[in-house]
Short mmCIF file of N, CA and C in Angstrom, two decimals:
data_model
loop_
_atom_site.label_atom_id
_atom_site.label_comp_id
_atom_site.label_asym_id
_atom_site.label_seq_id
_atom_site.Cartn_x
_atom_site.Cartn_y
_atom_site.Cartn_z
N MET A 1 0.85 -1.18 0.00
CA MET A 1 0.00 0.00 0.00
C MET A 1 0.89 1.24 0.00
N GLU A 2 0.67 2.12 -0.96
CA GLU A 2 1.52 3.30 -1.03
C GLU A 2 1.06 4.35 -0.03
N THR A 3 2.00 5.14 0.43
CA THR A 3 1.69 6.19 1.38
C THR A 3 1.32 7.45 0.60
N ILE A 4 0.19 8.03 0.97
CA ILE A 4 -0.19 9.31 0.38
C ILE A 4 0.13 10.39 1.40
N GLN A 5 0.49 11.56 0.92
CA GLN A 5 0.79 12.62 1.86
C GLN A 5 -0.51 13.18 2.39
N LEU A 6 -0.67 13.14 3.69
CA LEU A 6 -1.88 13.65 4.31
C LEU A 6 -1.74 15.15 4.54
N ILE A 7 -2.76 15.88 4.15
CA ILE A 7 -2.77 17.32 4.39
C ILE A 7 -4.13 17.72 4.97
N GLU A 8 -4.10 18.77 5.77
CA GLU A 8 -5.33 19.25 6.37
C GLU A 8 -6.30 19.68 5.28
N GLY A 9 -7.56 19.30 5.45
CA GLY A 9 -8.59 19.62 4.46
C GLY A 9 -8.98 18.45 3.58
N MET A 10 -8.11 17.43 3.51
CA MET A 10 -8.44 16.25 2.69
C MET A 10 -9.25 15.24 3.51
N GLN A 11 -9.86 14.30 2.81
CA GLN A 11 -10.57 13.22 3.50
C GLN A 11 -9.55 12.35 4.24
N ALA A 12 -9.87 12.01 5.47
CA ALA A 12 -9.01 11.10 6.23
C ALA A 12 -9.13 9.71 5.63
N PRO A 13 -8.02 9.00 5.46
CA PRO A 13 -8.09 7.64 4.91
C PRO A 13 -8.91 6.72 5.82
N ASN A 14 -9.82 5.99 5.22
CA ASN A 14 -10.63 5.05 5.99
C ASN A 14 -9.80 3.80 6.29
N PHE A 15 -10.18 3.10 7.33
CA PHE A 15 -9.49 1.89 7.74
C PHE A 15 -10.42 1.05 8.58
N SER A 16 -10.01 -0.18 8.84
CA SER A 16 -10.72 -1.06 9.76
C SER A 16 -9.69 -1.76 10.63
N LEU A 17 -9.87 -1.64 11.96
CA LEU A 17 -8.98 -2.30 12.92
C LEU A 17 -9.79 -2.91 14.05
N ALA A 18 -9.22 -3.94 14.67
CA ALA A 18 -9.84 -4.55 15.84
C ALA A 18 -9.66 -3.63 17.04
N GLY A 19 -10.73 -3.50 17.82
CA GLY A 19 -10.70 -2.63 18.98
C GLY A 19 -10.69 -3.39 20.29
N SER A 20 -10.30 -2.68 21.33
CA SER A 20 -10.22 -3.26 22.67
C SER A 20 -11.58 -3.69 23.20
N ASP A 21 -12.66 -3.24 22.55
CA ASP A 21 -14.01 -3.63 22.95
C ASP A 21 -14.48 -4.90 22.23
N GLY A 22 -13.58 -5.53 21.45
CA GLY A 22 -13.93 -6.75 20.74
C GLY A 22 -14.63 -6.52 19.41
N GLN A 23 -14.77 -5.27 19.01
CA GLN A 23 -15.44 -4.92 17.76
C GLN A 23 -14.42 -4.49 16.71
N ALA A 24 -14.82 -4.60 15.45
CA ALA A 24 -14.04 -4.01 14.37
C ALA A 24 -14.47 -2.56 14.24
N HIS A 25 -13.52 -1.67 14.09
CA HIS A 25 -13.82 -0.24 13.98
C HIS A 25 -13.32 0.29 12.65
N GLN A 26 -14.23 0.92 11.91
CA GLN A 26 -13.86 1.62 10.69
C GLN A 26 -14.00 3.11 10.96
N LEU A 27 -13.10 3.89 10.41
CA LEU A 27 -13.21 5.33 10.60
C LEU A 27 -14.56 5.83 10.10
N SER A 28 -15.02 5.26 9.00
CA SER A 28 -16.30 5.68 8.42
C SER A 28 -17.49 5.43 9.35
N ASP A 29 -17.32 4.56 10.36
CA ASP A 29 -18.38 4.33 11.35
C ASP A 29 -18.68 5.60 12.13
N TYR A 30 -17.75 6.53 12.15
CA TYR A 30 -17.86 7.71 13.01
C TYR A 30 -18.26 8.97 12.25
N LEU A 31 -18.68 8.84 10.99
CA LEU A 31 -19.20 10.00 10.27
C LEU A 31 -20.35 10.58 11.09
N GLY A 32 -20.40 11.91 11.20
CA GLY A 32 -21.40 12.57 12.05
C GLY A 32 -20.86 12.92 13.41
N LYS A 33 -19.66 12.41 13.72
CA LYS A 33 -18.97 12.76 14.97
C LYS A 33 -17.58 13.28 14.63
N LYS A 34 -17.01 14.06 15.55
CA LYS A 34 -15.62 14.46 15.41
C LYS A 34 -14.78 13.32 16.00
N VAL A 35 -13.60 13.13 15.46
CA VAL A 35 -12.73 12.04 15.91
C VAL A 35 -11.35 12.59 16.25
N ILE A 36 -10.87 12.20 17.43
CA ILE A 36 -9.48 12.42 17.80
C ILE A 36 -8.81 11.07 17.60
N LEU A 37 -8.00 10.97 16.57
CA LEU A 37 -7.29 9.73 16.24
C LEU A 37 -5.84 9.94 16.65
N TYR A 38 -5.45 9.25 17.73
CA TYR A 38 -4.07 9.47 18.17
C TYR A 38 -3.26 8.18 18.14
N PHE A 39 -2.06 8.31 17.62
CA PHE A 39 -1.12 7.20 17.49
C PHE A 39 -0.07 7.37 18.58
N TYR A 40 0.23 6.27 19.26
CA TYR A 40 1.23 6.33 20.34
C TYR A 40 2.12 5.10 20.25
N PRO A 41 3.37 5.21 20.76
CA PRO A 41 4.33 4.11 20.58
C PRO A 41 4.00 2.80 21.29
N LYS A 42 3.66 2.83 22.60
CA LYS A 42 3.54 1.55 23.31
C LYS A 42 2.74 1.70 24.60
N ASP A 43 1.86 0.71 24.84
CA ASP A 43 1.11 0.66 26.09
C ASP A 43 2.06 0.59 27.28
N ASN A 44 1.62 1.20 28.38
CA ASN A 44 2.32 1.10 29.67
C ASN A 44 3.76 1.63 29.66
N THR A 45 4.03 2.61 28.81
CA THR A 45 5.31 3.31 28.89
C THR A 45 5.00 4.71 29.45
N PRO A 46 5.97 5.37 30.05
CA PRO A 46 5.67 6.62 30.77
C PRO A 46 4.96 7.69 29.94
N GLY A 47 5.49 8.03 28.77
CA GLY A 47 4.86 9.07 27.96
C GLY A 47 3.48 8.68 27.46
N CYS A 48 3.34 7.44 27.05
CA CYS A 48 2.06 6.96 26.52
C CYS A 48 1.01 6.88 27.62
N SER A 49 1.44 6.52 28.81
CA SER A 49 0.51 6.48 29.95
C SER A 49 0.03 7.89 30.28
N LYS A 50 0.94 8.85 30.30
CA LYS A 50 0.57 10.25 30.58
C LYS A 50 -0.39 10.79 29.52
N GLU A 51 -0.11 10.47 28.27
CA GLU A 51 -0.99 10.93 27.20
C GLU A 51 -2.38 10.32 27.33
N ALA A 52 -2.45 9.02 27.57
CA ALA A 52 -3.74 8.34 27.72
C ALA A 52 -4.51 8.91 28.92
N GLU A 53 -3.81 9.17 30.02
CA GLU A 53 -4.46 9.75 31.20
C GLU A 53 -5.00 11.15 30.89
N ALA A 54 -4.26 11.93 30.12
CA ALA A 54 -4.72 13.28 29.77
C ALA A 54 -5.99 13.20 28.92
N PHE A 55 -6.03 12.29 27.95
CA PHE A 55 -7.25 12.12 27.17
C PHE A 55 -8.38 11.59 28.06
N ARG A 56 -8.07 10.66 28.96
CA ARG A 56 -9.07 10.13 29.89
C ARG A 56 -9.67 11.26 30.73
N ASP A 57 -8.80 12.13 31.24
CA ASP A 57 -9.26 13.19 32.12
C ASP A 57 -10.15 14.21 31.41
N GLN A 58 -10.04 14.28 30.10
CA GLN A 58 -10.88 15.21 29.31
C GLN A 58 -11.97 14.47 28.53
N TYR A 59 -12.14 13.20 28.80
CA TYR A 59 -13.09 12.38 28.05
C TYR A 59 -14.51 12.95 28.10
N GLU A 60 -14.97 13.34 29.28
CA GLU A 60 -16.34 13.87 29.41
C GLU A 60 -16.50 15.14 28.58
N HIS A 61 -15.49 15.99 28.61
CA HIS A 61 -15.54 17.22 27.81
C HIS A 61 -15.67 16.88 26.32
N PHE A 62 -14.80 15.99 25.84
CA PHE A 62 -14.83 15.63 24.43
C PHE A 62 -16.15 14.96 24.06
N SER A 63 -16.64 14.08 24.91
CA SER A 63 -17.91 13.40 24.65
C SER A 63 -19.05 14.40 24.53
N SER A 64 -19.04 15.41 25.38
CA SER A 64 -20.10 16.43 25.35
C SER A 64 -20.02 17.28 24.08
N GLU A 65 -18.88 17.24 23.40
CA GLU A 65 -18.68 17.98 22.15
C GLU A 65 -18.85 17.07 20.92
N ASN A 66 -19.52 15.92 21.10
CA ASN A 66 -19.76 14.98 20.00
C ASN A 66 -18.45 14.48 19.38
N THR A 67 -17.47 14.21 20.26
CA THR A 67 -16.15 13.81 19.81
C THR A 67 -15.78 12.44 20.37
N VAL A 68 -15.25 11.58 19.51
CA VAL A 68 -14.80 10.24 19.87
C VAL A 68 -13.28 10.24 19.92
N ILE A 69 -12.72 9.54 20.90
CA ILE A 69 -11.28 9.37 21.01
C ILE A 69 -10.94 7.94 20.64
N LEU A 70 -10.00 7.77 19.71
CA LEU A 70 -9.50 6.44 19.34
C LEU A 70 -7.97 6.48 19.41
N GLY A 71 -7.40 5.57 20.20
CA GLY A 71 -5.95 5.45 20.29
C GLY A 71 -5.48 4.25 19.48
N ILE A 72 -4.37 4.42 18.77
CA ILE A 72 -3.82 3.33 17.95
C ILE A 72 -2.35 3.11 18.28
N SER A 73 -1.99 1.84 18.49
CA SER A 73 -0.58 1.46 18.59
C SER A 73 -0.45 0.07 17.96
N ARG A 74 0.79 -0.43 17.97
CA ARG A 74 1.03 -1.77 17.41
C ARG A 74 0.86 -2.86 18.47
N ASP A 75 0.43 -2.48 19.66
CA ASP A 75 0.25 -3.47 20.73
C ASP A 75 -0.92 -4.40 20.44
N THR A 76 -0.91 -5.54 21.11
CA THR A 76 -1.98 -6.52 20.97
C THR A 76 -3.23 -6.07 21.73
N LEU A 77 -4.35 -6.69 21.43
CA LEU A 77 -5.58 -6.39 22.17
C LEU A 77 -5.43 -6.76 23.64
N THR A 78 -4.67 -7.81 23.93
CA THR A 78 -4.42 -8.21 25.32
C THR A 78 -3.66 -7.11 26.07
N ALA A 79 -2.62 -6.57 25.43
CA ALA A 79 -1.87 -5.47 26.04
C ALA A 79 -2.77 -4.25 26.22
N HIS A 80 -3.61 -3.97 25.22
CA HIS A 80 -4.54 -2.85 25.33
C HIS A 80 -5.48 -3.03 26.52
N ALA A 81 -5.99 -4.25 26.71
CA ALA A 81 -6.92 -4.52 27.82
C ALA A 81 -6.25 -4.22 29.16
N LYS A 82 -5.01 -4.64 29.32
CA LYS A 82 -4.28 -4.38 30.57
C LYS A 82 -4.06 -2.88 30.77
N PHE A 83 -3.72 -2.19 29.70
CA PHE A 83 -3.48 -0.74 29.74
C PHE A 83 -4.77 0.00 30.13
N ILE A 84 -5.88 -0.40 29.53
CA ILE A 84 -7.18 0.20 29.82
C ILE A 84 -7.55 -0.02 31.28
N ASP A 85 -7.37 -1.25 31.76
CA ASP A 85 -7.69 -1.57 33.16
C ASP A 85 -6.81 -0.78 34.13
N LYS A 86 -5.53 -0.72 33.85
CA LYS A 86 -4.59 -0.05 34.75
C LYS A 86 -4.89 1.43 34.90
N TYR A 87 -5.30 2.08 33.80
CA TYR A 87 -5.51 3.53 33.81
C TYR A 87 -6.98 3.94 33.68
N SER A 88 -7.90 2.97 33.76
CA SER A 88 -9.35 3.25 33.67
C SER A 88 -9.68 4.11 32.45
N LEU A 89 -9.21 3.67 31.31
CA LEU A 89 -9.44 4.42 30.08
C LEU A 89 -10.86 4.17 29.56
N PRO A 90 -11.61 5.23 29.31
CA PRO A 90 -13.01 5.07 28.87
C PRO A 90 -13.19 5.02 27.36
N PHE A 91 -12.09 5.02 26.60
CA PHE A 91 -12.19 5.03 25.14
C PHE A 91 -11.53 3.78 24.57
N VAL A 92 -11.82 3.53 23.29
CA VAL A 92 -11.35 2.33 22.60
C VAL A 92 -9.91 2.52 22.12
N LEU A 93 -9.12 1.47 22.29
CA LEU A 93 -7.78 1.42 21.72
C LEU A 93 -7.81 0.40 20.58
N LEU A 94 -7.18 0.74 19.47
CA LEU A 94 -7.16 -0.11 18.30
C LEU A 94 -5.78 -0.73 18.12
N SER A 95 -5.77 -1.98 17.70
CA SER A 95 -4.52 -2.71 17.51
C SER A 95 -4.14 -2.75 16.04
N ASP A 96 -2.95 -2.22 15.74
CA ASP A 96 -2.45 -2.20 14.36
C ASP A 96 -1.15 -3.02 14.28
N LYS A 97 -1.24 -4.29 14.66
CA LYS A 97 -0.07 -5.18 14.67
C LYS A 97 0.58 -5.26 13.29
N GLU A 98 -0.21 -5.20 12.25
CA GLU A 98 0.30 -5.32 10.88
C GLU A 98 0.81 -3.99 10.33
N GLU A 99 0.66 -2.93 11.09
CA GLU A 99 1.15 -1.58 10.74
C GLU A 99 0.48 -0.99 9.50
N VAL A 100 -0.68 -1.50 9.13
CA VAL A 100 -1.36 -1.01 7.92
C VAL A 100 -1.80 0.44 8.09
N VAL A 101 -2.45 0.74 9.21
CA VAL A 101 -2.95 2.10 9.43
C VAL A 101 -1.80 3.04 9.79
N CYS A 102 -0.82 2.53 10.51
CA CYS A 102 0.38 3.34 10.81
C CYS A 102 1.04 3.81 9.52
N LYS A 103 1.10 2.93 8.53
CA LYS A 103 1.70 3.30 7.23
C LYS A 103 0.78 4.26 6.48
N LEU A 104 -0.52 4.00 6.53
CA LEU A 104 -1.50 4.85 5.86
C LEU A 104 -1.40 6.30 6.35
N TYR A 105 -1.18 6.46 7.66
CA TYR A 105 -1.10 7.79 8.27
C TYR A 105 0.35 8.27 8.42
N ASP A 106 1.29 7.50 7.89
CA ASP A 106 2.70 7.86 7.86
C ASP A 106 3.26 8.24 9.24
N VAL A 107 3.03 7.37 10.22
CA VAL A 107 3.52 7.64 11.58
C VAL A 107 4.70 6.76 11.98
N LEU A 108 5.12 5.85 11.09
CA LEU A 108 6.28 5.00 11.41
C LEU A 108 7.55 5.75 11.01
N LYS A 109 8.41 5.94 11.98
CA LYS A 109 9.65 6.70 11.74
C LYS A 109 10.82 5.96 12.37
N GLU A 110 12.01 6.24 11.86
CA GLU A 110 13.22 5.66 12.44
C GLU A 110 13.48 6.36 13.78
N LYS A 111 13.74 5.56 14.79
CA LYS A 111 14.01 6.08 16.13
C LYS A 111 15.27 5.42 16.68
N THR A 112 15.94 6.12 17.56
CA THR A 112 17.10 5.55 18.24
C THR A 112 16.84 5.57 19.73
N MET A 113 16.92 4.39 20.34
CA MET A 113 16.75 4.25 21.79
C MET A 113 17.90 3.41 22.32
N CYS A 114 18.56 3.89 23.34
CA CYS A 114 19.65 3.15 23.98
C CYS A 114 20.71 2.71 22.95
N GLY A 115 20.96 3.58 21.98
CA GLY A 115 21.99 3.28 21.00
C GLY A 115 21.57 2.37 19.87
N ARG A 116 20.33 1.87 19.91
CA ARG A 116 19.83 1.00 18.85
C ARG A 116 18.81 1.75 17.99
N THR A 117 18.87 1.49 16.70
CA THR A 117 17.95 2.14 15.77
C THR A 117 16.88 1.15 15.36
N GLY A 118 15.67 1.63 15.29
CA GLY A 118 14.55 0.79 14.86
C GLY A 118 13.42 1.67 14.34
N ILE A 119 12.38 1.03 13.89
CA ILE A 119 11.21 1.75 13.39
C ILE A 119 10.15 1.73 14.49
N GLY A 120 9.64 2.92 14.80
CA GLY A 120 8.61 3.02 15.83
C GLY A 120 7.57 4.05 15.43
N ILE A 121 6.52 4.12 16.23
CA ILE A 121 5.46 5.09 15.98
C ILE A 121 5.88 6.45 16.51
N GLU A 122 5.80 7.44 15.64
CA GLU A 122 6.01 8.83 16.05
C GLU A 122 4.67 9.31 16.61
N ARG A 123 4.68 9.76 17.86
CA ARG A 123 3.45 10.21 18.51
C ARG A 123 2.79 11.28 17.64
N SER A 124 1.56 11.00 17.20
CA SER A 124 0.85 11.86 16.26
C SER A 124 -0.64 11.86 16.57
N THR A 125 -1.30 12.97 16.28
CA THR A 125 -2.74 13.07 16.49
C THR A 125 -3.37 13.71 15.26
N PHE A 126 -4.52 13.15 14.87
CA PHE A 126 -5.27 13.65 13.73
C PHE A 126 -6.67 14.02 14.21
N ILE A 127 -7.08 15.26 13.95
CA ILE A 127 -8.42 15.70 14.29
C ILE A 127 -9.25 15.64 13.01
N ILE A 128 -10.36 14.91 13.09
CA ILE A 128 -11.20 14.65 11.92
C ILE A 128 -12.60 15.19 12.20
N ASP A 129 -13.16 15.92 11.25
CA ASP A 129 -14.49 16.50 11.49
C ASP A 129 -15.60 15.49 11.17
N GLU A 130 -16.84 15.95 11.31
CA GLU A 130 -18.01 15.07 11.14
C GLU A 130 -18.17 14.53 9.73
N THR A 131 -17.53 15.18 8.77
CA THR A 131 -17.64 14.72 7.38
C THR A 131 -16.46 13.83 6.98
N GLY A 132 -15.54 13.59 7.93
CA GLY A 132 -14.40 12.73 7.64
C GLY A 132 -13.18 13.47 7.12
N LYS A 133 -13.19 14.80 7.19
CA LYS A 133 -12.04 15.59 6.73
C LYS A 133 -11.03 15.80 7.85
N LEU A 134 -9.76 15.79 7.45
CA LEU A 134 -8.67 16.09 8.39
C LEU A 134 -8.66 17.59 8.65
N VAL A 135 -8.91 17.97 9.89
CA VAL A 135 -8.95 19.37 10.26
C VAL A 135 -7.59 19.83 10.77
N LYS A 136 -6.92 18.95 11.52
CA LYS A 136 -5.62 19.31 12.10
C LYS A 136 -4.77 18.05 12.21
N ILE A 137 -3.48 18.20 11.86
CA ILE A 137 -2.52 17.10 11.98
C ILE A 137 -1.42 17.56 12.92
N TYR A 138 -1.22 16.80 13.99
CA TYR A 138 -0.12 17.04 14.93
C TYR A 138 0.88 15.91 14.76
N ARG A 139 2.12 16.25 14.45
CA ARG A 139 3.18 15.26 14.37
C ARG A 139 4.24 15.60 15.42
N LYS A 140 5.05 14.61 15.78
CA LYS A 140 6.10 14.80 16.80
C LYS A 140 5.51 15.42 18.07
N VAL A 141 4.40 14.85 18.51
CA VAL A 141 3.67 15.38 19.66
C VAL A 141 4.50 15.27 20.94
N LYS A 142 4.51 16.35 21.69
CA LYS A 142 5.04 16.34 23.06
C LYS A 142 3.82 16.21 23.96
N VAL A 143 3.87 15.30 24.93
CA VAL A 143 2.70 14.99 25.74
C VAL A 143 2.22 16.20 26.55
N ALA A 144 3.14 16.91 27.18
CA ALA A 144 2.75 18.04 28.03
C ALA A 144 2.00 19.09 27.22
N GLY A 145 0.76 19.38 27.63
CA GLY A 145 -0.04 20.41 26.98
C GLY A 145 -0.74 19.99 25.70
N HIS A 146 -0.50 18.78 25.24
CA HIS A 146 -1.07 18.35 23.96
C HIS A 146 -2.59 18.28 23.99
N VAL A 147 -3.16 17.69 25.01
CA VAL A 147 -4.62 17.54 25.06
C VAL A 147 -5.29 18.91 25.12
N ASP A 148 -4.67 19.87 25.80
CA ASP A 148 -5.21 21.23 25.83
C ASP A 148 -5.19 21.84 24.43
N ALA A 149 -4.12 21.60 23.68
CA ALA A 149 -4.04 22.10 22.30
C ALA A 149 -5.14 21.48 21.44
N VAL A 150 -5.40 20.19 21.64
CA VAL A 150 -6.47 19.50 20.91
C VAL A 150 -7.82 20.13 21.24
N LYS A 151 -8.05 20.41 22.53
CA LYS A 151 -9.31 21.06 22.95
C LYS A 151 -9.48 22.40 22.24
N CYS A 152 -8.42 23.17 22.19
CA CYS A 152 -8.48 24.49 21.52
C CYS A 152 -8.80 24.33 20.05
N THR A 153 -8.12 23.39 19.40
CA THR A 153 -8.37 23.16 17.97
C THR A 153 -9.83 22.80 17.73
N LEU A 154 -10.36 21.92 18.56
CA LEU A 154 -11.75 21.50 18.38
C LEU A 154 -12.72 22.66 18.60
N SER A 155 -12.46 23.48 19.61
CA SER A 155 -13.40 24.59 19.88
C SER A 155 -13.28 25.69 18.83
N GLU A 156 -12.10 25.88 18.24
CA GLU A 156 -11.89 26.93 17.25
C GLU A 156 -12.38 26.53 15.86
N SER A 157 -12.08 25.30 15.45
CA SER A 157 -12.26 24.97 14.04
C SER A 157 -13.53 24.19 13.74
N LEU A 158 -14.17 23.67 14.74
CA LEU A 158 -15.32 22.82 14.40
C LEU A 158 -16.63 23.42 14.87
#
């Protein structure tokens, strides 16, 4: 599958992934709602836990704004279930073990950790409107303040 360059204003690429709720989730299932689609490197790591907690803590606000939160990583559904239980996450996490959606959204990047180089998920968030258009793309996300920035984007642009 070739990677297309995603730009704000275009239709978000549709996909189907297994969710932590045991259901298959397609992006197109959420037409009529705003979607916060966030990609993160790994369950139960410090930055990813902080990011998930920040989205959890604002879940009621986003829900009241007709907004769905979907988290995507390459972790298994079993790992997602443990992560959800540990942090009481009220939203669905999607498993992209095959990296299909990660490639579609171009979030796989070369990373160096402890002197070793590998391919990992670059923390990224995509804000999608009710019609399925990409309203805002955040790449190289820093966890601190990110959820507040997402709230501002949603209140300003949608």
